[in-house]
Amino acid sequence: MTDTLYTAALDPDDMRGAVRDFPQHLATGWERGEAAESFGLDAGPFDGVVLCGMGGSAIGGDLVRGLVEPTASVPFLVNRGYSLPGWVGERSLVIASSYSGGTEETLSAFAQAQERGARLLVVTSGGEILDRATADGLDHVVIPGGLQPRAALGYSLGVVLRVARALGLVELADGEVEAALDAARQRAERHDQDQDGNPARDLSARWVDALPVVYTGVGLLEAVGMRWRTQIHENAKHPAVGNVLPELDHNEIMGFESGPEGVLSRMQVVALRDADDHRQVAKRFDATRDLVQDAVGGWTEATSEGDSRLGRMLSLVQLGDAASFWLAIRKGVDPTPVETIQQLKKTLA
């Protein structure tokens, strides 16, 4: 019999439940996003769409950007910082995404968007940004609060997906969304099992004494790789790095040739692959593996599952979220608090 890892004492704020409930959060976000279809949004008048956010409030925008790139009629940009690009103006749509409503970088960009006369849409659970949007009569969608922003990804992702469809940036039928949600619910149950054979739990065992290195192809899974790294950082309080093919084959691959043995041997590479990876990217994954796998501690591949681009993207988001949670549990670390980030905010304040 497999020894169980989980004890409630390690997870007093129930991050396990938040990971398991991702599909329901996504369904709720999609439902809340229906309001966007009444805002009169249309990509035609816009020269671009900019989602402003930080951390867990921004990653939904990154995922949507990867999803819509092949079909979007205008650029979709995720802006992480205090200032907007110079081209943003009256013909631009700015989505201000702040789960708490008090993210200082997003509030700064929000104020700039107002000054420049951009069309604004706010996605938040409350706070100062909602107060401003309400006072100024701006379009806004309110999502449920009470979670860490990273644990609320499903809510914000669902809303931004609905906005992207309303804008005509992506074709996304209701049936396709429901099928992706059904598959996500099944995966959530599988990833929640505290036993060997759970792929997320098994994967986490490779990382306890190692440095996870997450590689993806450019495009659909690029933001998924970022999500894996940031979830490992915040949930497990554990370092993780990563890169994207084909770019890493033009530079990073040389680091495996004569790097410090004690470092290389503790690197665990995880290659996230997708059926729609460019054929040359697929070849590069194989060639890169053959060149570096003997130098590192291990090379693991995870291939997306599903019939649609949305479904395949979600499959690996869920695997990474769950694996980072189980890594925290293996290490005896509470996956919810982010005390160093909070201390940094106090210092800056």
mmCIF file of C-alpha atoms in Angstrom, residues 13-325:
data_model
loop_
_atom_site.group_PDB
_atom_site.id
_atom_site.type_symbol
_atom_site.label_atom_id
_atom_site.label_comp_id
_atom_site.label_asym_id
_atom_site.label_seq_id
_atom_site.Cartn_x
_atom_site.Cartn_y
_atom_site.Cartn_z
ATOM 1 C CA ASP A 13 -6.017 27.069 3.923
ATOM 2 C CA ASP A 14 -6.910 24.125 1.667
ATOM 3 C CA MET A 15 -4.797 24.807 -1.402
ATOM 4 C CA ARG A 16 -5.543 21.200 -2.288
ATOM 5 C CA GLY A 17 -9.194 22.119 -2.624
ATOM 6 C CA ALA A 18 -8.373 25.168 -4.748
ATOM 7 C CA VAL A 19 -6.341 23.034 -7.154
ATOM 8 C CA ARG A 20 -9.080 20.418 -7.290
ATOM 9 C CA ASP A 21 -11.770 23.073 -7.875
ATOM 10 C CA PHE A 22 -10.023 24.713 -10.833
ATOM 11 C CA PRO A 23 -12.597 23.366 -13.338
ATOM 12 C CA GLN A 24 -15.480 24.823 -11.326
ATOM 13 C CA HIS A 25 -13.662 28.133 -10.994
ATOM 14 C CA LEU A 26 -13.178 28.165 -14.763
ATOM 15 C CA ALA A 27 -16.849 27.428 -15.361
ATOM 16 C CA THR A 28 -17.818 30.256 -12.997
ATOM 17 C CA GLY A 29 -15.416 32.657 -14.703
ATOM 18 C CA TRP A 30 -16.846 31.752 -18.103
ATOM 19 C CA GLU A 31 -20.337 32.410 -16.777
ATOM 20 C CA ARG A 32 -19.338 35.740 -15.203
ATOM 21 C CA GLY A 33 -17.676 36.706 -18.471
ATOM 22 C CA GLU A 34 -21.022 36.563 -20.248
ATOM 23 C CA ALA A 35 -21.427 40.194 -19.210
ATOM 24 C CA ALA A 36 -18.649 41.071 -21.656
ATOM 25 C CA GLU A 37 -20.928 40.139 -24.521
ATOM 26 C CA SER A 38 -23.195 43.036 -23.555
ATOM 27 C CA PHE A 39 -20.365 45.591 -23.447
ATOM 28 C CA GLY A 40 -20.399 46.161 -27.190
ATOM 29 C CA LEU A 41 -16.862 44.876 -27.657
ATOM 30 C CA ASP A 42 -15.612 44.229 -31.161
ATOM 31 C CA ALA A 43 -12.002 43.866 -32.239
ATOM 32 C CA GLY A 44 -12.711 45.907 -35.373
ATOM 33 C CA PRO A 45 -12.327 49.396 -33.841
ATOM 34 C CA PHE A 46 -9.311 48.459 -31.703
ATOM 35 C CA ASP A 47 -5.661 48.646 -32.730
ATOM 36 C CA GLY A 48 -4.761 46.218 -29.962
ATOM 37 C CA VAL A 49 -5.761 44.640 -26.672
ATOM 38 C CA VAL A 50 -3.572 45.019 -23.586
ATOM 39 C CA LEU A 51 -4.173 43.061 -20.395
ATOM 40 C CA CYS A 52 -2.502 44.726 -17.420
ATOM 41 C CA GLY A 53 -1.803 42.556 -14.412
ATOM 42 C CA MET A 54 0.801 40.963 -12.202
ATOM 43 C CA GLY A 55 1.392 37.449 -10.944
ATOM 44 C CA GLY A 56 -1.695 35.293 -10.673
ATOM 45 C CA SER A 57 -3.856 38.094 -12.064
ATOM 46 C CA ALA A 58 -1.850 38.215 -15.294
ATOM 47 C CA ILE A 59 -1.267 34.571 -16.137
ATOM 48 C CA GLY A 60 -4.805 34.116 -17.463
ATOM 49 C CA GLY A 61 -4.008 36.797 -20.016
ATOM 50 C CA ASP A 62 -0.810 34.997 -21.001
ATOM 51 C CA LEU A 63 -2.726 31.767 -21.551
ATOM 52 C CA VAL A 64 -5.350 33.533 -23.658
ATOM 53 C CA ARG A 65 -2.635 35.276 -25.666
ATOM 54 C CA GLY A 66 -1.168 31.895 -26.593
ATOM 55 C CA LEU A 67 -4.602 30.579 -27.481
ATOM 56 C CA VAL A 68 -5.658 33.463 -29.740
ATOM 57 C CA GLU A 69 -2.364 34.237 -31.519
ATOM 58 C CA PRO A 70 -3.103 32.126 -34.614
ATOM 59 C CA THR A 71 -6.515 33.761 -35.189
ATOM 60 C CA ALA A 72 -6.383 37.237 -33.594
ATOM 61 C CA SER A 73 -6.985 40.130 -35.979
ATOM 62 C CA VAL A 74 -5.187 42.581 -33.663
ATOM 63 C CA PRO A 75 -2.290 42.140 -31.203
ATOM 64 C CA PHE A 76 -3.034 40.807 -27.718
ATOM 65 C CA LEU A 77 -0.384 41.909 -25.230
ATOM 66 C CA VAL A 78 0.111 41.203 -21.528
ATOM 67 C CA ASN A 79 1.630 44.204 -19.751
ATOM 68 C CA ARG A 80 3.409 43.602 -16.433
ATOM 69 C CA GLY A 81 4.469 46.946 -15.069
ATOM 70 C CA TYR A 82 3.535 50.462 -14.080
ATOM 71 C CA SER A 83 3.492 52.005 -17.562
ATOM 72 C CA LEU A 84 1.644 51.271 -20.778
ATOM 73 C CA PRO A 85 3.334 50.985 -24.181
ATOM 74 C CA GLY A 86 3.437 54.278 -26.034
ATOM 75 C CA TRP A 87 1.050 53.136 -28.774
ATOM 76 C CA VAL A 88 -1.859 52.530 -26.388
ATOM 77 C CA GLY A 89 -4.492 55.207 -26.848
ATOM 78 C CA GLU A 90 -8.092 55.903 -27.787
ATOM 79 C CA ARG A 91 -8.259 53.000 -30.228
ATOM 80 C CA SER A 92 -6.984 50.452 -27.687
ATOM 81 C CA LEU A 93 -8.779 48.141 -25.270
ATOM 82 C CA VAL A 94 -7.111 47.845 -21.869
ATOM 83 C CA ILE A 95 -8.172 44.996 -19.570
ATOM 84 C CA ALA A 96 -7.115 45.790 -15.998
ATOM 85 C CA SER A 97 -6.902 42.472 -14.142
ATOM 86 C CA SER A 98 -6.266 42.689 -10.400
ATOM 87 C CA TYR A 99 -7.702 39.943 -8.226
ATOM 88 C CA SER A 100 -7.248 41.917 -5.012
ATOM 89 C CA GLY A 101 -8.113 45.220 -6.639
ATOM 90 C CA GLY A 102 -5.081 46.859 -5.064
ATOM 91 C CA THR A 103 -2.147 45.804 -7.266
ATOM 92 C CA GLU A 104 -0.064 48.973 -7.487
ATOM 93 C CA GLU A 105 1.360 48.313 -10.942
ATOM 94 C CA THR A 106 -2.090 47.646 -12.390
ATOM 95 C CA LEU A 107 -3.602 50.705 -10.724
ATOM 96 C CA SER A 108 -0.849 52.817 -12.285
ATOM 97 C CA ALA A 109 -1.454 51.406 -15.759
ATOM 98 C CA PHE A 110 -5.204 51.776 -15.235
ATOM 99 C CA ALA A 111 -4.768 55.500 -14.531
ATOM 100 C CA GLN A 112 -2.633 55.910 -17.646
ATOM 101 C CA ALA A 113 -5.263 54.159 -19.760
ATOM 102 C CA GLN A 114 -7.884 56.590 -18.492
ATOM 103 C CA GLU A 115 -5.652 59.567 -19.243
ATOM 104 C CA ARG A 116 -5.110 58.355 -22.804
ATOM 105 C CA GLY A 117 -8.786 57.701 -23.433
ATOM 106 C CA ALA A 118 -8.444 53.946 -23.947
ATOM 107 C CA ARG A 119 -11.464 51.685 -23.621
ATOM 108 C CA LEU A 120 -11.246 50.027 -20.202
ATOM 109 C CA LEU A 121 -12.532 46.754 -18.804
ATOM 110 C CA VAL A 122 -11.814 45.750 -15.203
ATOM 111 C CA VAL A 123 -11.642 42.155 -13.899
ATOM 112 C CA THR A 124 -11.392 41.942 -10.110
ATOM 113 C CA SER A 125 -12.894 40.591 -6.907
ATOM 114 C CA GLY A 126 -13.184 44.069 -5.380
ATOM 115 C CA GLY A 127 -10.908 46.668 -3.829
ATOM 116 C CA GLU A 128 -9.753 50.043 -5.053
ATOM 117 C CA ILE A 129 -9.855 49.256 -8.754
ATOM 118 C CA LEU A 130 -13.507 48.217 -8.537
ATOM 119 C CA ASP A 131 -14.306 51.411 -6.626
ATOM 120 C CA ARG A 132 -12.676 53.449 -9.407
ATOM 121 C CA ALA A 133 -14.393 51.536 -12.171
ATOM 122 C CA THR A 134 -17.795 51.862 -10.516
ATOM 123 C CA ALA A 135 -17.338 55.572 -9.825
ATOM 124 C CA ASP A 136 -16.345 56.234 -13.441
ATOM 125 C CA GLY A 137 -18.985 53.995 -14.997
ATOM 126 C CA LEU A 138 -16.453 51.647 -16.577
ATOM 127 C CA ASP A 139 -17.171 48.114 -17.763
ATOM 128 C CA HIS A 140 -16.231 45.579 -15.107
ATOM 129 C CA VAL A 141 -16.653 41.916 -14.226
ATOM 130 C CA VAL A 142 -16.541 40.882 -10.565
ATOM 131 C CA ILE A 143 -15.191 37.429 -9.730
ATOM 132 C CA PRO A 144 -15.358 35.586 -6.376
ATOM 133 C CA GLY A 145 -12.753 36.574 -3.784
ATOM 134 C CA GLY A 146 -11.160 34.843 -0.827
ATOM 135 C CA LEU A 147 -8.323 32.991 -2.571
ATOM 136 C CA GLN A 148 -4.686 33.617 -3.317
ATOM 137 C CA PRO A 149 -4.595 35.239 -6.796
ATOM 138 C CA ARG A 150 -2.754 32.276 -8.286
ATOM 139 C CA ALA A 151 -5.428 29.932 -6.951
ATOM 140 C CA ALA A 152 -8.120 32.041 -8.641
ATOM 141 C CA LEU A 153 -6.724 31.513 -12.149
ATOM 142 C CA GLY A 154 -9.871 29.697 -13.260
ATOM 143 C CA TYR A 155 -12.031 32.726 -12.522
ATOM 144 C CA SER A 156 -9.898 35.272 -14.360
ATOM 145 C CA LEU A 157 -9.085 32.905 -17.227
ATOM 146 C CA GLY A 158 -12.766 32.161 -17.795
ATOM 147 C CA VAL A 159 -13.618 35.858 -17.975
ATOM 148 C CA VAL A 160 -10.773 36.752 -20.337
ATOM 149 C CA LEU A 161 -11.607 33.792 -22.581
ATOM 150 C CA ARG A 162 -15.167 35.099 -22.853
ATOM 151 C CA VAL A 163 -13.878 38.597 -23.616
ATOM 152 C CA ALA A 164 -11.607 37.211 -26.345
ATOM 153 C CA ARG A 165 -14.565 35.458 -27.927
ATOM 154 C CA ALA A 166 -16.709 38.581 -27.699
ATOM 155 C CA LEU A 167 -13.936 40.491 -29.460
ATOM 156 C CA GLY A 168 -13.831 37.916 -32.233
ATOM 157 C CA LEU A 169 -10.202 37.071 -31.479
ATOM 158 C CA VAL A 170 -10.927 33.358 -31.233
ATOM 159 C CA GLU A 171 -13.659 30.952 -32.275
ATOM 160 C CA LEU A 172 -14.747 29.133 -29.147
ATOM 161 C CA ALA A 173 -18.064 27.302 -29.244
ATOM 162 C CA ASP A 174 -19.969 26.645 -26.020
ATOM 163 C CA GLY A 175 -19.738 22.919 -26.706
ATOM 164 C CA GLU A 176 -15.964 23.104 -26.997
ATOM 165 C CA VAL A 177 -15.736 24.874 -23.653
ATOM 166 C CA GLU A 178 -18.027 22.360 -21.975
ATOM 167 C CA ALA A 179 -16.040 19.428 -23.361
ATOM 168 C CA ALA A 180 -12.824 20.980 -22.050
ATOM 169 C CA LEU A 181 -14.444 21.476 -18.648
ATOM 170 C CA ASP A 182 -15.652 17.866 -18.509
ATOM 171 C CA ALA A 183 -12.132 16.614 -19.214
ATOM 172 C CA ALA A 184 -10.709 19.057 -16.663
ATOM 173 C CA ARG A 185 -13.029 17.729 -13.969
ATOM 174 C CA GLN A 186 -11.836 14.181 -14.587
ATOM 175 C CA ARG A 187 -8.197 15.243 -14.445
ATOM 176 C CA ALA A 188 -8.767 17.171 -11.231
ATOM 177 C CA GLU A 189 -10.007 14.023 -9.516
ATOM 178 C CA ARG A 190 -7.041 12.012 -10.818
ATOM 179 C CA HIS A 191 -4.520 14.626 -9.696
ATOM 180 C CA ASP A 192 -6.095 14.775 -6.238
ATOM 181 C CA GLN A 193 -5.430 11.121 -5.429
ATOM 182 C CA ASP A 194 -2.861 10.695 -2.667
ATOM 183 C CA GLN A 195 -1.306 7.557 -4.083
ATOM 184 C CA ASP A 196 1.256 6.337 -6.583
ATOM 185 C CA GLY A 197 -0.044 6.471 -10.124
ATOM 186 C CA ASN A 198 -1.266 10.033 -9.762
ATOM 187 C CA PRO A 199 0.923 11.643 -12.489
ATOM 188 C CA ALA A 200 1.162 14.990 -10.695
ATOM 189 C CA ARG A 201 2.114 13.417 -7.366
ATOM 190 C CA ASP A 202 4.616 11.098 -9.052
ATOM 191 C CA LEU A 203 6.213 13.989 -10.945
ATOM 192 C CA SER A 204 6.687 15.996 -7.768
ATOM 193 C CA ALA A 205 8.896 13.243 -6.350
ATOM 194 C CA ARG A 206 11.540 14.048 -8.992
ATOM 195 C CA TRP A 207 11.847 17.649 -7.790
ATOM 196 C CA VAL A 208 12.336 17.440 -4.027
ATOM 197 C CA ASP A 209 16.146 17.598 -4.168
ATOM 198 C CA ALA A 210 16.391 18.996 -7.684
ATOM 199 C CA LEU A 211 16.009 22.102 -9.830
ATOM 200 C CA PRO A 212 13.012 21.773 -12.158
ATOM 201 C CA VAL A 213 13.761 23.058 -15.671
ATOM 202 C CA VAL A 214 10.591 23.542 -17.737
ATOM 203 C CA TYR A 215 10.844 23.616 -21.529
ATOM 204 C CA THR A 216 8.028 24.287 -24.004
ATOM 205 C CA GLY A 217 7.672 25.153 -27.639
ATOM 206 C CA VAL A 218 6.850 28.724 -28.585
ATOM 207 C CA GLY A 219 3.108 29.351 -28.912
ATOM 208 C CA LEU A 220 0.260 27.612 -27.107
ATOM 209 C CA LEU A 221 2.282 26.155 -24.230
ATOM 210 C CA GLU A 222 4.738 29.015 -23.679
ATOM 211 C CA ALA A 223 2.585 30.575 -20.939
ATOM 212 C CA VAL A 224 1.899 27.118 -19.501
ATOM 213 C CA GLY A 225 5.627 26.789 -18.875
ATOM 214 C CA MET A 226 5.576 30.110 -17.041
ATOM 215 C CA ARG A 227 2.650 28.904 -14.960
ATOM 216 C CA TRP A 228 4.560 25.750 -13.980
ATOM 217 C CA ARG A 229 7.547 27.765 -12.829
ATOM 218 C CA THR A 230 5.595 30.333 -10.837
ATOM 219 C CA GLN A 231 3.467 27.673 -9.179
ATOM 220 C CA ILE A 232 6.571 25.784 -8.093
ATOM 221 C CA HIS A 233 7.953 29.066 -6.742
ATOM 222 C CA GLU A 234 4.864 30.079 -4.773
ATOM 223 C CA ASN A 235 3.293 26.798 -3.748
ATOM 224 C CA ALA A 236 6.432 24.808 -2.950
ATOM 225 C CA LYS A 237 8.766 27.748 -2.183
ATOM 226 C CA HIS A 238 11.185 26.024 -4.539
ATOM 227 C CA PRO A 239 13.310 27.363 -7.410
ATOM 228 C CA ALA A 240 12.452 26.544 -11.008
ATOM 229 C CA VAL A 241 13.681 27.836 -14.344
ATOM 230 C CA GLY A 242 12.731 27.334 -17.956
ATOM 231 C CA ASN A 243 12.981 28.363 -21.574
ATOM 232 C CA VAL A 244 11.321 28.011 -24.961
ATOM 233 C CA LEU A 245 12.188 26.160 -28.154
ATOM 234 C CA PRO A 246 13.535 26.979 -30.649
ATOM 235 C CA GLU A 247 15.262 29.883 -28.849
ATOM 236 C CA LEU A 248 17.027 27.767 -26.219
ATOM 237 C CA ASP A 249 18.724 25.780 -28.983
ATOM 238 C CA HIS A 250 20.470 28.970 -30.058
ATOM 239 C CA ASN A 251 22.148 29.617 -26.692
ATOM 240 C CA GLU A 252 21.085 27.740 -23.536
ATOM 241 C CA ILE A 253 21.949 24.319 -24.882
ATOM 242 C CA MET A 254 25.635 25.249 -24.681
ATOM 243 C CA GLY A 255 25.373 25.502 -20.894
ATOM 244 C CA PHE A 256 25.062 21.732 -20.655
ATOM 245 C CA GLU A 257 28.379 21.136 -22.414
ATOM 246 C CA SER A 258 30.713 21.891 -19.515
ATOM 247 C CA GLY A 259 28.566 23.311 -16.723
ATOM 248 C CA PRO A 260 29.264 22.462 -13.074
ATOM 249 C CA GLU A 261 28.584 18.752 -12.609
ATOM 250 C CA GLY A 262 27.042 19.269 -9.195
ATOM 251 C CA VAL A 263 24.534 21.675 -10.723
ATOM 252 C CA LEU A 264 23.722 19.796 -13.906
ATOM 253 C CA SER A 265 23.193 16.497 -12.105
ATOM 254 C CA ARG A 266 20.506 18.105 -9.935
ATOM 255 C CA MET A 267 18.545 19.537 -12.858
ATOM 256 C CA GLN A 268 15.303 17.751 -13.745
ATOM 257 C CA VAL A 269 14.117 18.800 -17.195
ATOM 258 C CA VAL A 270 10.414 18.581 -17.965
ATOM 259 C CA ALA A 271 9.512 19.000 -21.635
ATOM 260 C CA LEU A 272 5.904 20.078 -22.215
ATOM 261 C CA ARG A 273 4.856 18.975 -25.670
ATOM 262 C CA ASP A 274 1.798 19.498 -27.832
ATOM 263 C CA ALA A 275 0.487 17.758 -30.922
ATOM 264 C CA ASP A 276 0.465 21.084 -32.765
ATOM 265 C CA ASP A 277 4.084 21.965 -32.022
ATOM 266 C CA HIS A 278 5.748 23.082 -35.248
ATOM 267 C CA ARG A 279 7.306 20.046 -36.903
ATOM 268 C CA GLN A 280 10.771 21.559 -36.505
ATOM 269 C CA VAL A 281 10.101 22.235 -32.815
ATOM 270 C CA ALA A 282 9.104 18.586 -32.403
ATOM 271 C CA LYS A 283 12.400 17.555 -33.996
ATOM 272 C CA ARG A 284 14.254 20.005 -31.769
ATOM 273 C CA PHE A 285 12.713 18.495 -28.634
ATOM 274 C CA ASP A 286 14.000 15.068 -29.644
ATOM 275 C CA ALA A 287 17.426 16.329 -30.681
ATOM 276 C CA THR A 288 17.816 18.474 -27.555
ATOM 277 C CA ARG A 289 16.866 15.549 -25.336
ATOM 278 C CA ASP A 290 19.446 13.326 -27.011
ATOM 279 C CA LEU A 291 22.153 15.945 -26.518
ATOM 280 C CA VAL A 292 21.549 16.899 -22.879
ATOM 281 C CA GLN A 293 19.786 14.062 -21.067
ATOM 282 C CA ASP A 294 23.042 12.361 -20.026
ATOM 283 C CA ALA A 295 24.316 15.606 -18.494
ATOM 284 C CA VAL A 296 21.287 16.316 -16.296
ATOM 285 C CA GLY A 297 19.623 14.429 -13.487
ATOM 286 C CA GLY A 298 16.615 13.480 -15.587
ATOM 287 C CA TRP A 299 14.481 14.311 -18.589
ATOM 288 C CA THR A 300 10.701 13.848 -18.397
ATOM 289 C CA GLU A 301 8.127 14.585 -21.074
ATOM 290 C CA ALA A 302 4.494 15.552 -20.555
ATOM 291 C CA THR A 303 2.250 15.717 -23.602
ATOM 292 C CA SER A 304 -0.957 17.707 -23.644
ATOM 293 C CA GLU A 305 -4.267 15.847 -23.814
ATOM 294 C CA GLY A 306 -7.506 16.787 -25.548
ATOM 295 C CA ASP A 307 -9.201 17.414 -28.861
ATOM 296 C CA SER A 308 -9.096 21.215 -28.792
ATOM 297 C CA ARG A 309 -6.371 23.799 -28.266
ATOM 298 C CA LEU A 310 -8.170 24.982 -25.121
ATOM 299 C CA GLY A 311 -8.466 21.463 -23.753
ATOM 300 C CA ARG A 312 -4.827 20.648 -24.415
ATOM 301 C CA MET A 313 -3.653 23.859 -22.783
ATOM 302 C CA LEU A 314 -5.772 23.203 -19.693
ATOM 303 C CA SER A 315 -4.476 19.640 -19.369
ATOM 304 C CA LEU A 316 -0.931 20.822 -18.719
ATOM 305 C CA VAL A 317 -1.961 23.797 -16.598
ATOM 306 C CA GLN A 318 -3.675 21.345 -14.274
ATOM 307 C CA LEU A 319 -0.755 18.917 -14.210
ATOM 308 C CA GLY A 320 1.662 21.685 -13.249
ATOM 309 C CA ASP A 321 -0.610 23.158 -10.602
ATOM 310 C CA ALA A 322 -1.135 19.795 -8.959
ATOM 311 C CA ALA A 323 2.523 18.777 -9.180
ATOM 312 C CA SER A 324 3.597 22.015 -7.475
ATOM 313 C CA PHE A 325 1.068 21.375 -4.704
#
